[in-house]
XYZ file of C-alpha atoms in Angstrom:
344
model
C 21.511 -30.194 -16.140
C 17.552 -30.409 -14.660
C 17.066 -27.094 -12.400
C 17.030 -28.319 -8.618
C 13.666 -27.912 -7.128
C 13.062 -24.849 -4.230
C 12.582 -26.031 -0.985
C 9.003 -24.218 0.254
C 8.642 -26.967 3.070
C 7.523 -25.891 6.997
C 8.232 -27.837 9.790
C 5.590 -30.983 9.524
C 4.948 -29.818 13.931
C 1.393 -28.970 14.029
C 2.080 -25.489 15.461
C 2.630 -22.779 12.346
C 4.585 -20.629 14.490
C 7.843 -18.439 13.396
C 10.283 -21.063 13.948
C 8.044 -23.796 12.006
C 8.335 -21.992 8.629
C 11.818 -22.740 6.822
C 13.191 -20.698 3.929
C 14.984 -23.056 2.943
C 15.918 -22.458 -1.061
C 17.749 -24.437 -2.982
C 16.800 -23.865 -6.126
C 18.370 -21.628 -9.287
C 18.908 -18.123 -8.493
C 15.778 -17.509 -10.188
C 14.133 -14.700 -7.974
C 15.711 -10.961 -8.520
C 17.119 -9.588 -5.658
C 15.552 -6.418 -4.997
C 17.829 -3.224 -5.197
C 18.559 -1.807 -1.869
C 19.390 2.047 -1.337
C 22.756 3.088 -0.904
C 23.467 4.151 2.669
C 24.583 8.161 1.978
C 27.935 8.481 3.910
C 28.423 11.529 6.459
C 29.532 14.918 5.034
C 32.749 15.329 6.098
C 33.055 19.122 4.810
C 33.839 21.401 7.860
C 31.395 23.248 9.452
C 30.817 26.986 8.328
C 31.976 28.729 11.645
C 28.927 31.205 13.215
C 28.752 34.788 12.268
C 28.245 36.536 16.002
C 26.092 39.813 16.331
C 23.487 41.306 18.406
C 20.088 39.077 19.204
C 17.949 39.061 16.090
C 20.515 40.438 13.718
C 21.947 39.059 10.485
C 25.078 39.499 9.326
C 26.419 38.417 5.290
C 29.285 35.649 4.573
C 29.562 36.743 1.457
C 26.353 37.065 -0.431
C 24.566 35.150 1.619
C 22.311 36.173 4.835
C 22.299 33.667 7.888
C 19.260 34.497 9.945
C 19.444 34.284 13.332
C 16.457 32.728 14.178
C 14.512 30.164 12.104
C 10.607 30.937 11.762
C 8.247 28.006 12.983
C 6.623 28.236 9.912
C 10.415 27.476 8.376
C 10.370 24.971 11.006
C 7.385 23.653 9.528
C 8.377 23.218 6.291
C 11.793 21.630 7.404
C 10.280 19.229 9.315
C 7.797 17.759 7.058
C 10.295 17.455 4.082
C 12.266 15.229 6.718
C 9.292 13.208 6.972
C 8.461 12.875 3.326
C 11.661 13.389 1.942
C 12.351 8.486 2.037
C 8.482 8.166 0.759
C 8.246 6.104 -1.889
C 7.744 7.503 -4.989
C 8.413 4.399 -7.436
C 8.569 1.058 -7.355
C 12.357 1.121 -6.263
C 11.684 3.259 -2.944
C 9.078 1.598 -1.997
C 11.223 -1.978 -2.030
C 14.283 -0.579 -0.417
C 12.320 0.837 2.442
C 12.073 -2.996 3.513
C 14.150 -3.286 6.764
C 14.294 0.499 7.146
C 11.018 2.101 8.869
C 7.293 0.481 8.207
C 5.855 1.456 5.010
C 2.249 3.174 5.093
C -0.234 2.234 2.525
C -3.841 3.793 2.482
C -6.584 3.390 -0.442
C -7.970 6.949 -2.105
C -10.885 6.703 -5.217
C -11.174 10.619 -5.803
C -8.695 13.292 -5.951
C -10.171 14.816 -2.936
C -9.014 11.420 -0.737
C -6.235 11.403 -3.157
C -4.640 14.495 -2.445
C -5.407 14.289 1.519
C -3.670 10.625 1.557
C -0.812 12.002 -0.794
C -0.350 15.203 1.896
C -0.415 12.725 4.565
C 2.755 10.988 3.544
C 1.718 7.951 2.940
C 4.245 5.700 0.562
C 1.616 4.545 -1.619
C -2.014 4.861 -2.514
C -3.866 1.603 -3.659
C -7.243 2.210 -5.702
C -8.544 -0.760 -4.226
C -12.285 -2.196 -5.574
C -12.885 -1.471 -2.336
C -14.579 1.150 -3.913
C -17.592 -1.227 -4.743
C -18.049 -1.768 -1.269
C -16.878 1.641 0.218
C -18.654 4.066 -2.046
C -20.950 2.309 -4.762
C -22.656 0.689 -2.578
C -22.044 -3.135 -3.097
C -22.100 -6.054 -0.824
C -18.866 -7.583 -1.798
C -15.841 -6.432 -4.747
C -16.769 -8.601 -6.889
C -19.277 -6.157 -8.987
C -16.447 -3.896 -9.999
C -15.168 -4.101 -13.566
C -12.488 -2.052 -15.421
C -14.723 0.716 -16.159
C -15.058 1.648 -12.144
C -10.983 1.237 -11.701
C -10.012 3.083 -14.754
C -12.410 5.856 -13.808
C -11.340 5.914 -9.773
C -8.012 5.605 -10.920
C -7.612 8.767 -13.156
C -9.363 10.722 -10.714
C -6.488 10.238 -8.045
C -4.034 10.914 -10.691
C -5.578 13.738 -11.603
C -4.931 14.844 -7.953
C -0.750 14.493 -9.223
C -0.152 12.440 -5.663
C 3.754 12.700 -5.317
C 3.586 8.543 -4.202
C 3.601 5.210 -5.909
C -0.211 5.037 -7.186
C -1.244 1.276 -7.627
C -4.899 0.287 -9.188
C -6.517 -2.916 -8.304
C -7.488 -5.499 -11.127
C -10.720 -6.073 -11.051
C -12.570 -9.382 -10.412
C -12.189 -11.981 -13.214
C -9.207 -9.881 -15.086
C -6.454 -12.796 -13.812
C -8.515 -15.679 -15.004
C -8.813 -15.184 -19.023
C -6.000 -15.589 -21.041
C -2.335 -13.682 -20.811
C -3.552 -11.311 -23.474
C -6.541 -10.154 -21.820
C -4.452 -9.799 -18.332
C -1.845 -7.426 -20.307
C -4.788 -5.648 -21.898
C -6.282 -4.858 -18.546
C -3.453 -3.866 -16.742
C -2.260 -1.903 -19.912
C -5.119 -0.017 -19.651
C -5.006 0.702 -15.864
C -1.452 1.993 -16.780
C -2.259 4.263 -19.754
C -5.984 5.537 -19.129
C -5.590 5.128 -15.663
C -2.325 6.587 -14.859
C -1.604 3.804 -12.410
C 2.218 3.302 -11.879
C 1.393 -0.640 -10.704
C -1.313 -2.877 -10.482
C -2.080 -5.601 -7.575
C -3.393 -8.802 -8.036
C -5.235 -11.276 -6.427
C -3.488 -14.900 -5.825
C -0.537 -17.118 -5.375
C 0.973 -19.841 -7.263
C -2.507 -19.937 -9.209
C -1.568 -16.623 -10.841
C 2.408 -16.645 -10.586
C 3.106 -17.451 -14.371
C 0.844 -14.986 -15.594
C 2.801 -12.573 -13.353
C 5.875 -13.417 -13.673
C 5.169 -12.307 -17.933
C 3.261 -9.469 -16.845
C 6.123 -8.309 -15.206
C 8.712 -9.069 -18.086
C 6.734 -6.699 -19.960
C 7.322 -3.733 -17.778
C 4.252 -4.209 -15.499
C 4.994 -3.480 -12.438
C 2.996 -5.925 -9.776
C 1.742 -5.655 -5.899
C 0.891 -9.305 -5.357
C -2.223 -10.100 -2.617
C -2.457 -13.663 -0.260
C -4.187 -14.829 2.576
C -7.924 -13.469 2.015
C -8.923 -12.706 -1.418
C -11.850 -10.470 -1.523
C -12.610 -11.464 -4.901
C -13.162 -15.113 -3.902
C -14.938 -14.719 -0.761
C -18.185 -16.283 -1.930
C -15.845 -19.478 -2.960
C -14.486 -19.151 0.751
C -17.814 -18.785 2.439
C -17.231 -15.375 4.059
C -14.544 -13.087 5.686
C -11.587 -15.377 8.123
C -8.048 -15.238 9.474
C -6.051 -17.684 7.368
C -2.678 -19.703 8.227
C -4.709 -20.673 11.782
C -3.140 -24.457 11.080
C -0.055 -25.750 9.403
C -1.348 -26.238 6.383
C -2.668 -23.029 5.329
C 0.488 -21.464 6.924
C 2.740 -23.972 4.423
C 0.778 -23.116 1.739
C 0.833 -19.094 2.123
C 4.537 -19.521 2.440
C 4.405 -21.306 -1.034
C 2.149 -18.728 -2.810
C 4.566 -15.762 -1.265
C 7.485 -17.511 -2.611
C 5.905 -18.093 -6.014
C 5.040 -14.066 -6.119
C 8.466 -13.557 -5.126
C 10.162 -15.301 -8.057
C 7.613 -13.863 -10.197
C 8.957 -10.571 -9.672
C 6.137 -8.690 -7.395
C 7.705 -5.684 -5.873
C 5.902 -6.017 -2.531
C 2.986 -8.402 -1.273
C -0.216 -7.853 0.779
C -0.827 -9.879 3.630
C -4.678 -9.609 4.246
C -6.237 -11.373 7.365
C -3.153 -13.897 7.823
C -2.091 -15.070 11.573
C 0.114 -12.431 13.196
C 3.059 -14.810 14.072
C 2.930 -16.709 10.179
C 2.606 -12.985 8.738
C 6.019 -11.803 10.803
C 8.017 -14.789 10.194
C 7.109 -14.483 6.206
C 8.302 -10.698 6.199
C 11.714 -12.455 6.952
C 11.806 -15.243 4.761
C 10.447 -13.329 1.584
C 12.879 -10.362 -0.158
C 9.638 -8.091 -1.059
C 8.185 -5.888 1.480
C 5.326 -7.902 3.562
C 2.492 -5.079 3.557
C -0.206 -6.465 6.164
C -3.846 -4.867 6.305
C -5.019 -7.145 9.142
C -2.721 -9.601 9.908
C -0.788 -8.142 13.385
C 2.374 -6.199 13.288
C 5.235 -7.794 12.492
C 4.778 -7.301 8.352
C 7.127 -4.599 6.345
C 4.134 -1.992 6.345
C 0.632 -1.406 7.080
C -2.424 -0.450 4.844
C -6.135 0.440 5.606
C -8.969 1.013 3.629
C -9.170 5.182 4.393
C -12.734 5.411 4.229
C -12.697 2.572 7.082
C -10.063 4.528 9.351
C -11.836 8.257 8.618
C -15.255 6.451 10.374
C -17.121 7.153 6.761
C -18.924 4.170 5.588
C -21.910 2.546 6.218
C -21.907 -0.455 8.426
C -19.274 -1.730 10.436
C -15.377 -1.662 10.087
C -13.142 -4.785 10.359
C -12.813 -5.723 13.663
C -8.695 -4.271 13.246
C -9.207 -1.287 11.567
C -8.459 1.320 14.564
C -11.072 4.397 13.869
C -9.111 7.455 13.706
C -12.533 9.984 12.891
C -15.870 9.972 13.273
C -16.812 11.822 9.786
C -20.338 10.064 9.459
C -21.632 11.722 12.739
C -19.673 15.428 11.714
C -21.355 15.046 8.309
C -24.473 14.278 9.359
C -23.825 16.970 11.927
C -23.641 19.691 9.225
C -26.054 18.228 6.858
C -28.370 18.385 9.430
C -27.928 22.017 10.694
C -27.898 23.284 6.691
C -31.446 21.762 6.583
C -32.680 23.462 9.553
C -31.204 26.913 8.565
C -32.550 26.356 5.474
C -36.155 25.672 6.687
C -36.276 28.020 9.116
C -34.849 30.893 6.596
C -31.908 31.415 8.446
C -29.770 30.786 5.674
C -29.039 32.926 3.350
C -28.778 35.163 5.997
C-alpha cells in the first residue's frame, strides 16, 4: 500500500503569520515522538514533626542532628542545585524540557569559556565555527575546517562541563558523500568529545541525517540563515519575511523532524513564523535571533560578554563590556611596567 504523502502546506494568504502555517500531517507515523519526562508525583510520607529547644540549639532524632538554622552559604548551595538540578545533561533532558521552562544555549571554544558557561547553568554548550569569526579572526565561518572544531572542541571537554556539549560541522562536511559525513562527525564524537553535532540545512541535508542518526549520531539541526552559505545568500537577513520562505522553513523543520534531530536552531527567522513553528514541530525550537516565542534561546558568548571586535548582531543584548575592562588592565600593566612600578 503506497505511503500517503505529509501535508507541509501553509495557508496560500499572503500574510505568513501563526495562523497561516498548518501542521497538518497525514502521512506514516514516520517521525519518533520524543520521550517526555515523567512528572515525579508528591511525597506523600508524613512530615518528621520539629524537635523544639532553645534559639540556636540542636537537638538528635536519633543519630541525626537537625540544625536550627540553615547557613546562607547552605542556602547557597541549595539554591543553585534547584536551579541546575532539570539542566540538560543528554540528549533526552534537553528534549523533554520542551514545554517546560526555555532552554539556554551559549557557545564556549576554551575550557576557560567552557567552564564559566557550564557554571552558569546553561543546558547546552555549542562549539559553534563561530570561532572563525569570534577568535581567529575571519570574516565569515566558512574558513573553519575539522582541525579548528576538533581542537576547540576537546578543549571544552577538557573543562568536564556537566551539560550536553554539541560541536559544529564545519563548512563543506554535509556536502560529500554519507561516508565522509559519518567520518566527520565520528571524529567530532571521539577526538572531540562532543556528545552531538549540528548541522547546517533542511530537506537538502535530511537523508543524510536521518542515517547519521540511525547510527547513533546524535543531531542539532540549523534553518533559516546558514552562516556557511552566506556568500550564496549575499549577506546576513531575517528570513520567512513572505509566505514563501515561511512555507518552505516549515518544510525543512519538518524534514529535520522526521529525520530524527533532537532539537533545531532557528537563526534570524521572523518572530511570529519562529513561534508558531515551536508548536507545530515535536523538537525543541532553539532561536538565536528570531524573537521569543521559540523553545530556548542561544547567543554567541563572546557576543553577549562585549569581547569581540566589531559590532554585535543587532539582537544580541550586551550583558559586559570586557573589551574596555581588558583594555583597562592591559593598559595600566604597561604603564606600571614602564614607569617601574611593577614589580613593586
Amino acid at each position: 500500500m503506497p505511503e500517503e504523502e505529509t501535508d507541509t502546506s501553509i495557508s496560500s494568504q499572503k500574510d505568513p503569520s501563526p495562523g497561516n502555517v498548518k501542521a497538518k500531517r497525514t502521512g506514516p507515523a514516520r517521525r519518533k515522538k520524543l520521550s517526555q519526562q515523567e512528572s515525579k508525583k508528591p511525597s506523600t510520607a508524613p512530615k518528621e514533626r520539629s524537635v523544639g529547644g532553645p534559639r540556636g540549639a540542636e537537638k538528635k532524632l536519633g543519630d541525626q542532628k537537625l540544625p536550627r538554622k540553615t547557613t546562607s552559604k547552605a542556602r547557597k548551595v541549595s539554591d543553585e542545585k534547584t536551579a541546575f538540578e532539570d539542566r540538560a545533561r543528554n540528549v533526552k533532558d534537553l528534549t523533554a524540557l520542551k514545554a517546560k521552562r526555555p532552554i539556554v544555549g551559549l557557545t564556549a571554544y576554551d575550557a576557560v569559556l567552557g567552564k564559566l558557561v557550564c557554571d552558569a547553568g546553561a543546558d547546552f554548550i555549542l562549539v559553534g565555527d563561530s570561532v572563525g569569526t569570534t577568535l581567529l579572526g575571519h570574516k565569515t565561518t566558512i574558513p573553519v575546517d575539522m582541525t579548528d572544531m576538533i581542537r576547540h572542541t576537546a578543549a571544552v571537554r577538557r573543562a568536564q562541563p556537566d551539560c550536553l556539549l554539541v560541536a559544529d560541522l564545519p563548512f563543506g562536511e554535509a556536502s560529500f558523500s554519507f561516508d565522509r559525513l559519518l567520518d566527520s562527525a565520528r571524529r567530532l564524537m571521539q577526538e572531540g568529545g562532543a556528545d552531538a553535532v549540528k548541522i547546517e540545512g533542511g530537506r537538502d541535508v535530511a537523508d543524510d541525517i536521518e542515517k547519521l542518526v540511525a547510527t547513533g549520531v546524535p543531531v542539532l539541526g540549523h534553518i533559516g540563515l546558514l552562516p556557511q552559505t552566506v556568500k550564496a545568500i549575499g549577506g546576513y537577513r531575517k528570513f520567512g519575511q513572505d509566505q514563501q520562505e515561511a512555507e518552505d522553513l516549515y518544510t525543512d523543520a519538518i524534514a529535520l523532524e522526521e529525520a530524527g534531530c533532537f532539537a533545531v536552531i532557528a537563526e534570524m527567522m521572523e518572530a511570529e513564523v519562529a513561534r508558531e513553528l515551536s508548536k507545530q514541530i515535536l523538537p525543541p525550537l532553539i532561536g538565536i535571533g528570531s524573537g521569543a516565542g521559540c523553545d530556548g534561546q542561544i547567543l554567541v558568548s563572546t557576543d553577549l560578554l562585549g569581547y569581540n571586535v566589531g559590532k554585535p548582531p543587532s539582537f544580541v543584548k550586551t550583558y559586559a563590556n570586557l573589551n574596555q575592562i581588558i583594555s583597562k588592565a592591559l593598559s595600566q600593566y604597561v604603564s606600571e611596567v614602564r614607569e617601574k612600578k611593577f614589580p613593586g
